[in-house]
Structures are given as structure tokens and as C-alpha cells.
Coordinates of C-alpha atoms and ligand atoms in Angstrom, one line a residue:
X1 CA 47.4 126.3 -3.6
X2 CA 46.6 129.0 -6.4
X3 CA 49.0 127.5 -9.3
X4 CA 46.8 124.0 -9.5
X5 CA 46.5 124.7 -12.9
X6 CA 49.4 122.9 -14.0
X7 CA 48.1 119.5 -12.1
X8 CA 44.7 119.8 -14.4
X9 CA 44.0 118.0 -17.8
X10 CA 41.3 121.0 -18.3
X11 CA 41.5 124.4 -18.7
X12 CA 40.6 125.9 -15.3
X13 CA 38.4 128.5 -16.7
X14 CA 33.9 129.4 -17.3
X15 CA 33.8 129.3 -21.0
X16 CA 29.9 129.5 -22.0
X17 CA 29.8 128.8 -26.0
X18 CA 25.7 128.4 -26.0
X19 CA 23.0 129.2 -23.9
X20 CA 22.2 126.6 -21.2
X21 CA 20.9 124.4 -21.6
X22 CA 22.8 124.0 -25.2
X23 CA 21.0 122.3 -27.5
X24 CA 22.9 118.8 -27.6
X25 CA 21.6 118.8 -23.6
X26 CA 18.0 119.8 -25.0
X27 CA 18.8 116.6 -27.4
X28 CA 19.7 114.3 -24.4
X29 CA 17.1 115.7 -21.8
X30 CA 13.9 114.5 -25.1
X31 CA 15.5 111.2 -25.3
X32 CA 15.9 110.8 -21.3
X33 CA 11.8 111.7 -20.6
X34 CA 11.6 109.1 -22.9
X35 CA 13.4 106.7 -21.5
X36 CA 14.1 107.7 -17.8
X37 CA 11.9 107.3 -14.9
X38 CA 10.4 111.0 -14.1
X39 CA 11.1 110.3 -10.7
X40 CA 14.7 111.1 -11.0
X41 CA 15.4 115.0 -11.3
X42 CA 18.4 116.6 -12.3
X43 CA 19.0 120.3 -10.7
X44 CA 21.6 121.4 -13.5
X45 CA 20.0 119.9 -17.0
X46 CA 23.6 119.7 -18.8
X47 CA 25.0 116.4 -19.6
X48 CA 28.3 115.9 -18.6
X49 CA 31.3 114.7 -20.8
X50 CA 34.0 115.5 -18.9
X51 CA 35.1 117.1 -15.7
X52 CA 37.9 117.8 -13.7
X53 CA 39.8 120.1 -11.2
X54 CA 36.6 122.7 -10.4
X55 CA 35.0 122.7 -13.6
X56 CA 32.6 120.5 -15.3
X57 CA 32.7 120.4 -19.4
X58 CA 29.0 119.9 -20.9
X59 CA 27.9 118.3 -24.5
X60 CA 27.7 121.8 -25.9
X61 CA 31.3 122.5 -25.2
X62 CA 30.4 124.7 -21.9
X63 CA 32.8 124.9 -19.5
X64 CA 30.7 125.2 -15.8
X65 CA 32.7 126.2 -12.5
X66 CA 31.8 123.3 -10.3
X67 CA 30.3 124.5 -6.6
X68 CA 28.5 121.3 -5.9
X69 CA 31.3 118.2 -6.3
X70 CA 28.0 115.9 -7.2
X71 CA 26.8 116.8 -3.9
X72 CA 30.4 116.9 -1.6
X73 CA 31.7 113.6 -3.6
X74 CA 34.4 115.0 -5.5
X75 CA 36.5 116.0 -2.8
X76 CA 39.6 115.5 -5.1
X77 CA 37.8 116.3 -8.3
X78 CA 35.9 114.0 -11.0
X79 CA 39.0 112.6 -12.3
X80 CA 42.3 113.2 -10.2
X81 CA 44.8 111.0 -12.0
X82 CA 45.7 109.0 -8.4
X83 CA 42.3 107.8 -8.4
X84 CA 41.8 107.4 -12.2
X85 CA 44.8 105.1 -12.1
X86 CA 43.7 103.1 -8.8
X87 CA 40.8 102.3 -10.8
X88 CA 41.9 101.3 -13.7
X89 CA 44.6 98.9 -12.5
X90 CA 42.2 97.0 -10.0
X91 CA 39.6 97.0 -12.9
X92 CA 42.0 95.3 -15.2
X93 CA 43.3 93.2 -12.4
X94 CA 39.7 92.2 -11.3
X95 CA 36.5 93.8 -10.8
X96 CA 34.7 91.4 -8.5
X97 CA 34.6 88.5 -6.8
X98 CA 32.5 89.7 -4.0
X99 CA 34.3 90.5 -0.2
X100 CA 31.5 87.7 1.1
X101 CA 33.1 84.9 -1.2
X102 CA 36.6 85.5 -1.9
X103 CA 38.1 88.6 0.1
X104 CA 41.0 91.0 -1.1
X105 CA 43.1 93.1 0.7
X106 CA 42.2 96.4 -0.4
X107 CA 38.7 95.8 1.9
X108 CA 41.1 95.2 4.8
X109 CA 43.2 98.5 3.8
X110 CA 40.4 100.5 3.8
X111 CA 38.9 99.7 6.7
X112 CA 42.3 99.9 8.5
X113 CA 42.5 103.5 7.1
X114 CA 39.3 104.2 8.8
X115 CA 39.6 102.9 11.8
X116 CA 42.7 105.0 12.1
X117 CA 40.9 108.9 10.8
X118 CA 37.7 108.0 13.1
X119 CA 37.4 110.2 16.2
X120 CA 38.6 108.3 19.0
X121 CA 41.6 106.4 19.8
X122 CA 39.6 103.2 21.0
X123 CA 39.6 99.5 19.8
X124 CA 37.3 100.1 16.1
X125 CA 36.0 97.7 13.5
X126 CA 34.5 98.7 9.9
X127 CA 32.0 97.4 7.6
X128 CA 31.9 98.6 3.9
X129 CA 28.8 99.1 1.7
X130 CA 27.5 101.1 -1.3
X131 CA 25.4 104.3 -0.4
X132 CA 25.3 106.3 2.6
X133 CA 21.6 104.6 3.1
X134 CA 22.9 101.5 3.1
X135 CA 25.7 102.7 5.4
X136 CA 22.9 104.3 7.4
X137 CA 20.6 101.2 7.6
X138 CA 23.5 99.1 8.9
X139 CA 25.1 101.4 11.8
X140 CA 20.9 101.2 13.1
X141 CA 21.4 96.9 12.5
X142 CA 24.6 97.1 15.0
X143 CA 23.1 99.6 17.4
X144 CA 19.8 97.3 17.8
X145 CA 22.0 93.9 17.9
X146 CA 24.2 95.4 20.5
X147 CA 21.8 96.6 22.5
X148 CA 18.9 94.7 22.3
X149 CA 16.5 97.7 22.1
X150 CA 14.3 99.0 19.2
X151 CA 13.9 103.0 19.2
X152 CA 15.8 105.3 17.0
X153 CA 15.8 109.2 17.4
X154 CA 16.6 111.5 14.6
X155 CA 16.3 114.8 14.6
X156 CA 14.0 117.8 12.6
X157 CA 15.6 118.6 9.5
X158 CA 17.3 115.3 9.5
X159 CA 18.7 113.9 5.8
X160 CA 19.6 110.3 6.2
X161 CA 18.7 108.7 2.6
X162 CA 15.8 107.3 0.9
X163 CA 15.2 103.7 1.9
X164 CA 12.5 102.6 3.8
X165 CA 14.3 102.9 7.4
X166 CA 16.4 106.2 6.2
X167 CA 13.0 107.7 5.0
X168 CA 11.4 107.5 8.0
X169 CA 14.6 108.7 9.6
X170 CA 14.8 111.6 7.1
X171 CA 12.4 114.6 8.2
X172 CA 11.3 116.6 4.9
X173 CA 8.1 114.7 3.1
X174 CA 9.2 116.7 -0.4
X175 CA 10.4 115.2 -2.6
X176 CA 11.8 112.7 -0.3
X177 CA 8.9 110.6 1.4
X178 CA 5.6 111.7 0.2
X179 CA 3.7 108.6 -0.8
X180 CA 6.3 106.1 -0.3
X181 CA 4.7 105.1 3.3
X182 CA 4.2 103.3 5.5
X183 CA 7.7 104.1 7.2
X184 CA 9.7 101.8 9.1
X185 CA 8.1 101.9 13.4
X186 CA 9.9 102.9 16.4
X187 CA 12.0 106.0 15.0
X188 CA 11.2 109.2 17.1
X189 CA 12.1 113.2 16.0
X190 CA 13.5 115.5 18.6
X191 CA 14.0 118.8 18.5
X192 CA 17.5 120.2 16.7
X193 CA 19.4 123.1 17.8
X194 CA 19.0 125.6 14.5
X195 CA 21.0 128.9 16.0
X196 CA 19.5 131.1 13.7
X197 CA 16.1 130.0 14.3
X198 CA 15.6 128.6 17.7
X199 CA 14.6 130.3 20.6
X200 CA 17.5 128.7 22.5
X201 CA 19.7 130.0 20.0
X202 CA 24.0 129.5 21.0
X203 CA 22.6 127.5 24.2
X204 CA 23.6 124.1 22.8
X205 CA 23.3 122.5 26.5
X206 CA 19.7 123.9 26.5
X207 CA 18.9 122.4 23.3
X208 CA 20.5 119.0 24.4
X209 CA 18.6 118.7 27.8
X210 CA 15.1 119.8 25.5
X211 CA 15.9 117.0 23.7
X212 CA 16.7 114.8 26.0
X213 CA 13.5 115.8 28.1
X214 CA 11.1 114.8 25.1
X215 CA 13.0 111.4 24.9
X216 CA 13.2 110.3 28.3
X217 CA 9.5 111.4 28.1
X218 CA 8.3 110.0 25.1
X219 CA 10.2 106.3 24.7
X220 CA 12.8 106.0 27.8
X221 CA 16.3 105.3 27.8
X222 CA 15.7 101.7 28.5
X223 CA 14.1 101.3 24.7
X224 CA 16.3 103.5 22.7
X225 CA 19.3 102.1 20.6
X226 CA 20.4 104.8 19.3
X227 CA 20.6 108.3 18.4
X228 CA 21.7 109.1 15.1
X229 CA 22.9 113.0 14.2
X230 CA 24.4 114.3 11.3
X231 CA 27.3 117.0 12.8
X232 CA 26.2 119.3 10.5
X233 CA 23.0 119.1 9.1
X234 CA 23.6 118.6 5.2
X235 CA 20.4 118.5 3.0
X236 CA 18.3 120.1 6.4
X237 CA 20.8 123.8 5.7
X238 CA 23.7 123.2 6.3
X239 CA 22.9 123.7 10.0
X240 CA 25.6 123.5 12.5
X241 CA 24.3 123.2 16.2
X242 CA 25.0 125.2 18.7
X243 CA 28.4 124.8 21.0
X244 CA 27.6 121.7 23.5
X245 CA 24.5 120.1 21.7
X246 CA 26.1 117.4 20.2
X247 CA 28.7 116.7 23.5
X248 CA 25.6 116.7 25.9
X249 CA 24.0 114.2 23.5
X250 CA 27.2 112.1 23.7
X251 CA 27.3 112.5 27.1
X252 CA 23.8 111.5 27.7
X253 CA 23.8 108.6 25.2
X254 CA 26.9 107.1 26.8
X255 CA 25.3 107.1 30.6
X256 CA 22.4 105.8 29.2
X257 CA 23.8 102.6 26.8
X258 CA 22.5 104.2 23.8
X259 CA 24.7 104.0 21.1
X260 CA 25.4 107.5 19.5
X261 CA 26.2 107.2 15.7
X262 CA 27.1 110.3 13.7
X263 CA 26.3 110.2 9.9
X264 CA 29.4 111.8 8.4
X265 CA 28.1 110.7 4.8
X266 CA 28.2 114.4 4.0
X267 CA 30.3 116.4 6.0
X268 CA 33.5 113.6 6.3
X269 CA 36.7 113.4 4.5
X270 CA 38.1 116.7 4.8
X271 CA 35.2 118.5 3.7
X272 CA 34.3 120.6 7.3
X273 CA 38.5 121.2 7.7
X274 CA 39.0 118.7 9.4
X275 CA 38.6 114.3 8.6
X276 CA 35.2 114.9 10.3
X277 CA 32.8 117.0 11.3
X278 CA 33.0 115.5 14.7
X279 CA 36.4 116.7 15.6
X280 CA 35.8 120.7 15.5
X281 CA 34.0 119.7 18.9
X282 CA 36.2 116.4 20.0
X283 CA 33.1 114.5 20.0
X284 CA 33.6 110.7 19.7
X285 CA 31.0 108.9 18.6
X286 CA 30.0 105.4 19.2
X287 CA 29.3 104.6 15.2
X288 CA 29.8 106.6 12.3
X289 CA 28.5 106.5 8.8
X290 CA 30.4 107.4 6.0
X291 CA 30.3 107.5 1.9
X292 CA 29.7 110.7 -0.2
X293 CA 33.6 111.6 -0.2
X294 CA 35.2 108.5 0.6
X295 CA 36.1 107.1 -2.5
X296 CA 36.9 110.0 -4.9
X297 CA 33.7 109.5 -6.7
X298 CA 33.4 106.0 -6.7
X299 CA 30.5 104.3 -4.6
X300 CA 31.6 103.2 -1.4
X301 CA 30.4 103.5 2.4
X302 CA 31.2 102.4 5.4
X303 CA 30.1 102.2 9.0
X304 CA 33.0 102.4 11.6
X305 CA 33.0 102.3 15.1
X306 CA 33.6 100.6 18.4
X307 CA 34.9 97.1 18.3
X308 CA 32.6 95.3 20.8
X309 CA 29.1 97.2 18.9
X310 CA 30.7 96.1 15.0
X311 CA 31.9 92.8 16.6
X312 CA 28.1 92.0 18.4
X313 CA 26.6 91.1 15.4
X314 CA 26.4 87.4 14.4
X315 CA 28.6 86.5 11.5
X316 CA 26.8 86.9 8.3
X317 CA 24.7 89.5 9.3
X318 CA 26.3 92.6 7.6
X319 CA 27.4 92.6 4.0
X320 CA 25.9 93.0 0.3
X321 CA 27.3 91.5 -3.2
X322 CA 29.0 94.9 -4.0
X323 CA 29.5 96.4 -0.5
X324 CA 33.4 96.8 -0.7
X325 CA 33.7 96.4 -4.0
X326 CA 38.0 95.9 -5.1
X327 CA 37.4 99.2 -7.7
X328 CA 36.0 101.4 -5.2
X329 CA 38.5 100.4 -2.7
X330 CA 41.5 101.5 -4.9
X331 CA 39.4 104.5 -5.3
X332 CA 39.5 105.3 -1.8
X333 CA 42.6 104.0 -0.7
X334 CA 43.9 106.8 -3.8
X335 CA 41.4 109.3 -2.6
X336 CA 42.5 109.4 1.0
X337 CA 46.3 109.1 0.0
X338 CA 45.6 112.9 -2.0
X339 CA 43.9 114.1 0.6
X340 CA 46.5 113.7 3.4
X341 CA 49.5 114.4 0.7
X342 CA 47.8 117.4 -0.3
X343 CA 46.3 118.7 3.4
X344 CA 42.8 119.4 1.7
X345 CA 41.7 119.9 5.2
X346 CA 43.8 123.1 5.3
X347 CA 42.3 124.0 1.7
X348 CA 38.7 123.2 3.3
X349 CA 39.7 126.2 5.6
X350 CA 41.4 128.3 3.5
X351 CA 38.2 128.2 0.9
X352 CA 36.2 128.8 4.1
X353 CA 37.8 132.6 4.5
X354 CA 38.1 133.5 1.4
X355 CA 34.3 132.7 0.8
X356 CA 32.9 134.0 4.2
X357 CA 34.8 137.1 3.9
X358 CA 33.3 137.7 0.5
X359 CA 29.7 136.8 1.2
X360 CA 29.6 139.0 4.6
X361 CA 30.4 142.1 2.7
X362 CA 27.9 140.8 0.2
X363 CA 25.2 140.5 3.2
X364 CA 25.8 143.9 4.6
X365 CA 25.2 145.4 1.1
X366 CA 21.9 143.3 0.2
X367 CA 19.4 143.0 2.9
X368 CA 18.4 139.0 2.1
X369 CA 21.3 137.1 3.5
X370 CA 20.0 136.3 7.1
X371 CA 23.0 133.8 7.6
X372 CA 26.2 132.6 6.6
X373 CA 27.4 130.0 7.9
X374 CA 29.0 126.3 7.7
X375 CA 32.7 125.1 8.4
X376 CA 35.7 124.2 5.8
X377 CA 34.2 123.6 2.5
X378 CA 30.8 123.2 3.2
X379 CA 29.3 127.1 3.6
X380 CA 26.0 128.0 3.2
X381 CA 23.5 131.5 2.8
X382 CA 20.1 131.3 4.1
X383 CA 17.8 133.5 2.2
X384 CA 14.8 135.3 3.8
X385 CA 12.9 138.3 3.2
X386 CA 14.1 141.5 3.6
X387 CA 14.0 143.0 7.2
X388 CA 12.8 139.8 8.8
X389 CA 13.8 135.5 9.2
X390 CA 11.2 134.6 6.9
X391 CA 12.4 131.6 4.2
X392 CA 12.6 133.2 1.2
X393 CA 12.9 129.9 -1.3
X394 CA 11.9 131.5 -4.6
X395 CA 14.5 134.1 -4.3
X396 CA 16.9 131.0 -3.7
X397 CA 15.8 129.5 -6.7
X398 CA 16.1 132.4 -9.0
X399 CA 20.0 132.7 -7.8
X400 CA 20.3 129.0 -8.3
X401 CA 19.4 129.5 -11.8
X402 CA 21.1 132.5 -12.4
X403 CA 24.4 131.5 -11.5
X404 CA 23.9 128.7 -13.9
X405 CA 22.4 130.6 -17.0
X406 CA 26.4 132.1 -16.2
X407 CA 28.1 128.6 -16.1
X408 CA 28.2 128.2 -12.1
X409 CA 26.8 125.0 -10.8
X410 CA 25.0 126.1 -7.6
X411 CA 23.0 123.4 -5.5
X412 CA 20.4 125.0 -3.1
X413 CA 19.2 123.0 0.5
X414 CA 17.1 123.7 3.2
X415 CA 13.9 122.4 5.1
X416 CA 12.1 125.5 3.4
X417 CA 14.5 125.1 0.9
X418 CA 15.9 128.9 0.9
X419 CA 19.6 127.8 1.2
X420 CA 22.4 128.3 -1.5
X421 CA 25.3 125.7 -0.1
X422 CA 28.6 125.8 -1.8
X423 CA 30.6 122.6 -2.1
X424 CA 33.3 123.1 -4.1
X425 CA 35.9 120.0 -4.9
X426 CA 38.9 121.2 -2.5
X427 CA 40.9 120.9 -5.3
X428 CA 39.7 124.0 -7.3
X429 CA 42.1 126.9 -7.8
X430 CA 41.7 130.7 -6.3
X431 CA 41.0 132.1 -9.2
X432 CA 37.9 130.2 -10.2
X433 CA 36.6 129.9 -6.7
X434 CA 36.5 134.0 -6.7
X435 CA 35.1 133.8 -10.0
X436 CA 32.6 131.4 -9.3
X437 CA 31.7 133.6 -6.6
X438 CA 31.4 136.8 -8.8
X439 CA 28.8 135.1 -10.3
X440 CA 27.0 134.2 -7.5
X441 CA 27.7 137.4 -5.9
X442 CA 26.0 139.6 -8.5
X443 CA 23.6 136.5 -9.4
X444 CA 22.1 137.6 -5.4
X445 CA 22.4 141.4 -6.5
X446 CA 20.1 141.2 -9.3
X447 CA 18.0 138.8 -7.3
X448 CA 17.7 141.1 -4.4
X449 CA 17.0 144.6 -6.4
Ligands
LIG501 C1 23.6 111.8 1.1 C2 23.4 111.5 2.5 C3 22.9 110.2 2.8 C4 22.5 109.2 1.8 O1 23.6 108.8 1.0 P1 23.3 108.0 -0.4 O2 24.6 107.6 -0.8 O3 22.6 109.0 -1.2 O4 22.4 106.8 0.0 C5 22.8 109.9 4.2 N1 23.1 110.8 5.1 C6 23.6 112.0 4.8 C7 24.0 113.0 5.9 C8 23.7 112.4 3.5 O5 24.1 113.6 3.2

């Protein structure tokens, strides 16, 4: 996979011809306070032109090594050709006429391609949406139809979106919930397992039965509907629980009649090495939520999952003007046909080693990395202070910005927000993945000295 280069319309290369921001972004960030809503930030302030392969080209004629993939969308990159052409065909074919009014096919493809990646090998339906909230707010609409039961549990460190129910199922109040309360009632937050910083530490069954202690404790089997988990924690740290957490949930869940949904918006499509998250552990869930990589870009989501839970709801009761829409539905169907040709699981791994084995020389050398950790593609560094596990989120910052003032977009996570997370498109080359990480690399040198 290190000759990609070929495959790319754009030079694969860092090429910084201003300072950034350049001034055509300084240009374009005046006229957006003026006409943008301040509520929307912006981590990297470069606007975009063009971007492909692992490197996004700004207005100032920058070219930037991409380590974010718009938070673990571009999978396949910002503009594989596959995709690029699925959309513009459909698009000049039709854009619309809504899945609820007229169907298509391409709704029906995509939701037989998921039915068939999903964990499990049981009888599956699929719904499609737009964001992974909306996906989100849906799999919680099946669980309570099917069950007839109100509660939710999420977890601490939870990221689930920013609607009113996925707010109050999302745990961090900055920036994400202050003052948009009141929250939706009857969701519930139970410990997670956090190996690096819980007492319980690798005892994933532990942390499980803790869990499950507080929930039989505080709302009772009988009134819960559903637990919802994301595999690994995305927004939270990148935190991947302990060995036999998530199966003793599963376990639980399924002796109970709760319906166990795993939100994969983040950590699906080949991201984690693997379709999903859930399969490093052979965990099937009962729902899972999906968008974020689906669709090579393109905004799509889906909820997937057992027939007789999808198939409980009355008819009309899940669906949305644009949920499905034809153009993002070519986009997937393109998106998942690269992935499989390509095996971008196997590149999810092989970027894994070569970016663990870089950054755990890095941490024996400086003393602020107090974990690396992650799976596939999705890898983070938790920053603390020297000599103890203390969150060390200015320091994270100051890398963060470091590593862009040298053309490397580097997005940062984290309940105390002290995690760099690296989410490269799968797609980018070897050489600009160790270059990228040269940057970082001495960007946590200088930091740390
Ligand atoms: C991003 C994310 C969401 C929300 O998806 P949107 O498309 O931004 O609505 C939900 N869950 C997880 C795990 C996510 O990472």
C-alpha cells in the first residue's frame, strides 16, 4: 500500500507556502463572524478547496497532511473517484424524490449491504437517516416500541450527538450541553470501564457487574429499554474497555430483554480493522447505529439490527424527507465497494503498527504520554503531567496547534480533553503518514521540554 500515489489527483506531499492561517483563510474567517452563527467552531481555521488521498489543499495554496478524515468520515478520502462518480451519476439521474414517497433501489442495496457486514448472522432489517443523532434517536424509538419500557443507560464519557435525546445521552456539558436544557427524562449514566484510569482497571467483568449493580439498583431491568455503548469510546478518548465489559453487558442485556445497541457512528466501516468495532470482541448487538464513514463523505446513517425489534414499529413511524437520500446511497454503495476491494481493514491495522511502534518509543523518551492506545485507525495519546495520571489538556492543545502551524491536521478528544486522536483516511500513503507523524512527534518534544 506505499505506491498510492499513482491512484491520487494530488500531490501526496506537506507543502506550507504561508503561515497558517494564510491570509485568504484570515479573508474568509472576517466574512464568516459576520455571517456565521458563533456557535459553530472550527478546530483547524483553513478553508478548504480541495482534498484528497491524505492531504487537504487550503485557499492559500497549503497543502495539510490530513490526520482527522473530518472526524473518521473520509475513510476512502474526500474525493475517491468511485464515489465521486456514484454521485454524480445519481445526481444527474435524480436527486430526490424522497424514500417515503417514491422508493429507489439504491435504499434497498444499501440496507442489504448492511444487514450483511453487521455482527451477527441473524434475521436483520435497516432503516436509513442523515446524522449519527438521528441514527441514534431512532435505534432508542425501536428499543422503546419493542419493548414497551422507557429507561435508557449510557455511559460516563458517552458521545452520542447533540439533539435533545442524544444530549442528554451524551456525558460532557462543554461545549456540548451547557444551557441547552432541560434534557430528555429517563436516561441513566453508569459507570464505564476506562483501563487507564479505573480502579478496576483490565477487569472488564468487574466493571460490567459495577454497572449492572447501579442499574438493577437504580431503575430495574423491568423499566430499561436499552443500553446504548459506543465499542470504543470516540469523542470520551478514544477509550477502549477493558476485555469482557461489553460481552457481560451483552450478556446481561439479553437475559434481561433489554435491547443492547452499539453506536458504531464512529468507530464502523473499517476504521477499528475490522467492519466494526464490535467484532475484535464477537459481540453481537441487538441494534447498531451507523453514519460517520458510511457513505464516503456523504451524509447518511443507518440503524441496523434484529428483524422482529426494526420490524415492531408501526409503519410510518421511522423515516425523514432526506433519510436515504439516492446521492448518498450511490455514495455508500461506492464507498463500501473500495473498502472491501481495497481491504482498508488490513490498512486500518497496518497504520495501527506503524503508528504505535513510533509513538511508544516516542513515550519512553518524553515523560507526558501516559497512554497509547486505540485499535486500526483510530489511535490515541493521553497527555498528563509528568510523573503522574493527571490530564494535562493545555499541553494537548499546544501540540494540536503545533502540528498544524507545520501543516498536520491533528484533532484532540477527551472528557478532560488531554487526548491527541489520529484518524487518518485509510487511504493515505506510508510516506506521509510517517511524515505526518514527524510532526507530531517533535510537535510533543518541544511541548514536553
Ligand atoms: C459523531 C457521533 C455521533 C453523532 O453523529 P452526527 O452525525 O454528528 O449527528 C453519535 N455517536 C457517535 C459515537 C459519534 O462519534
Amino acid at each position: 500500500m506505499t505506491s498510492l500515489a499513482s491512484k491520487f489527483r494530488l500531490p501526496q506531499e506537506r507543502t506550507l507556502r504561508t503561515a497558517l492561517p494564510g491570509p485568504r483563510s484570515e479573508e474568509l474567517a472576517a466574512r464568516r463572524r459576520a455571517a456565521v452563527a458563533a456557535g459553530v467552531g472550527s478546530s483547524v481555521p483553513v478553508y478548504a478547496v480541495d482534498a484528497d488521498g491524505g492531504v487537504i489543499v487550503d485557499v492559500d495554496g497549503n497543502s495539510l497532511i490530513d490526520f482527522g478524515a473530518g472526524i473518521a468520515v473520509t475513510t476512502v478520502g474526500a474525493s475517491d473517484p468511485d464515489v465521486a462518480a456514484a454521485v454524480a451519476a445519481q445526481a444527474a439521474r435524480f436527486t430526490h424524490t424522497c424514500f417515503m414517497v417514491t422508493p429507489y433501489e439504491d435504499y434497498v442495496a444499501v440496507a442489504e449491504k448492511l444487514n450483511a457486514l453487521t455482527p451477527g448472522d441473524h434475521e436483520k432489517r435497516s432503516v436509513l437517516f442523515n446524522s449519527g443523532a438521528e441514527a441514534v434517536e431512532n435505534a432508542v424509538k425501536i428499543a422503546r416500541t419493542a419493548t414497551g419500557r422507557d429507561a435508557v443507560v449510557a455511559f460516563d464519557n458517552a458521545y452520542h450527538g447533540r439533539t435533545l435525546l442524544t444530549m442528554a445521552l451524551t456525558a460532557k456539558t462543554m461545549p456540548y450541553k451547557a444551557g441547552f436544557g432541560p434534557f430528555a427524562p429517563e436516561v441513566y449514566r453508569m459507570p464505564m470501564s476506562y483501563p487507564y484510569r479505573d480502579p478496576l482497571g483490565d477487569d472488564g467483568v468487574a466493571a460490567a457487574r459495577r454497572a449492572i449493580t447501579q442499574i438493577e439498583n437504580q431503575i430495574g431491568a423491568k423499566s430499561l429499554a436499552a443500553i446504548i455503548i459506543e465499542p470504543i469510546q470516540g469523542e470520551g478518548g478514544f477509550i477502549v474497555p477493558a476485555p469482557g465489559f461489553l460481552q457481560t453487558l451483552v450478556d446481561w442485556a439479553r437475559e434481561n430483554g433489554v435491547v443492547f445497541i452499539a453506536d458504531e457512528v464512529q468507530t464502523g466501516f473499517a476504521r477499528t480493522g475490522s467492519w466494526f468495532a464490535c467484532d475484535h470482541e464477537g459481540i453481537v448487538p441487538d441494534l447498531i447505529t451507523m453514519a460517520k464513514g458510511i457513505a464516503g463523505g456523504m451524509p447518511l446513517a443507518a440503524v441496523t439490527g434484529r428483524a422482529e425489534l426494526l420490524d415492531s414499529v408501526h409503519t410510518g413511524g421511522l423515516g425523514g424527507t432526506y433519510g436515504g437520500n439516492p446521492v448518498a446511497c450511490a455514495a455508500a454503495l461506492a464507498a463500501l465497494d473500495v473498502m472491501e476491494r481495497d481491504d482498508l481493514s488490513g490498512r486500518a491495522r497496518a497504520i495501527n503498527d506503524r503508528v504505535t511502534t513510533r509513538l511508544s518509543a516516542l513515550a519512553d523518551e518524553v515523560g507526558v504520554i501516559g497512554e497509547i492506545r486505540g485499535r486500526g485507525a483510530m489511535i490515541a495519546v493521553e497527555l498528563v503531567k509528568p510523573g503522574t495520571t493527571e490530564p494535562d489538556p493545555v499541553l494537548t492543545k499546544a501540540i494540536a496547534a503545533a502540528a498544524l502551524a507545520q501543516g498536520v491536521v491533528i484533532l484532540t478528544c477527551g472528557t478532560h480533553g488531554n487526548v491527541i486522536r489520529l484518524l487518518p483516511p485509510l487511504v493515505i500513503g506510508d510516506e506521509l503518514l510517517d511524515e505526518g507523524l514527524t510532526v507530531l512527534e517533535d510537535a510533543i518534544r518541544a511541548a514536553a521540554a
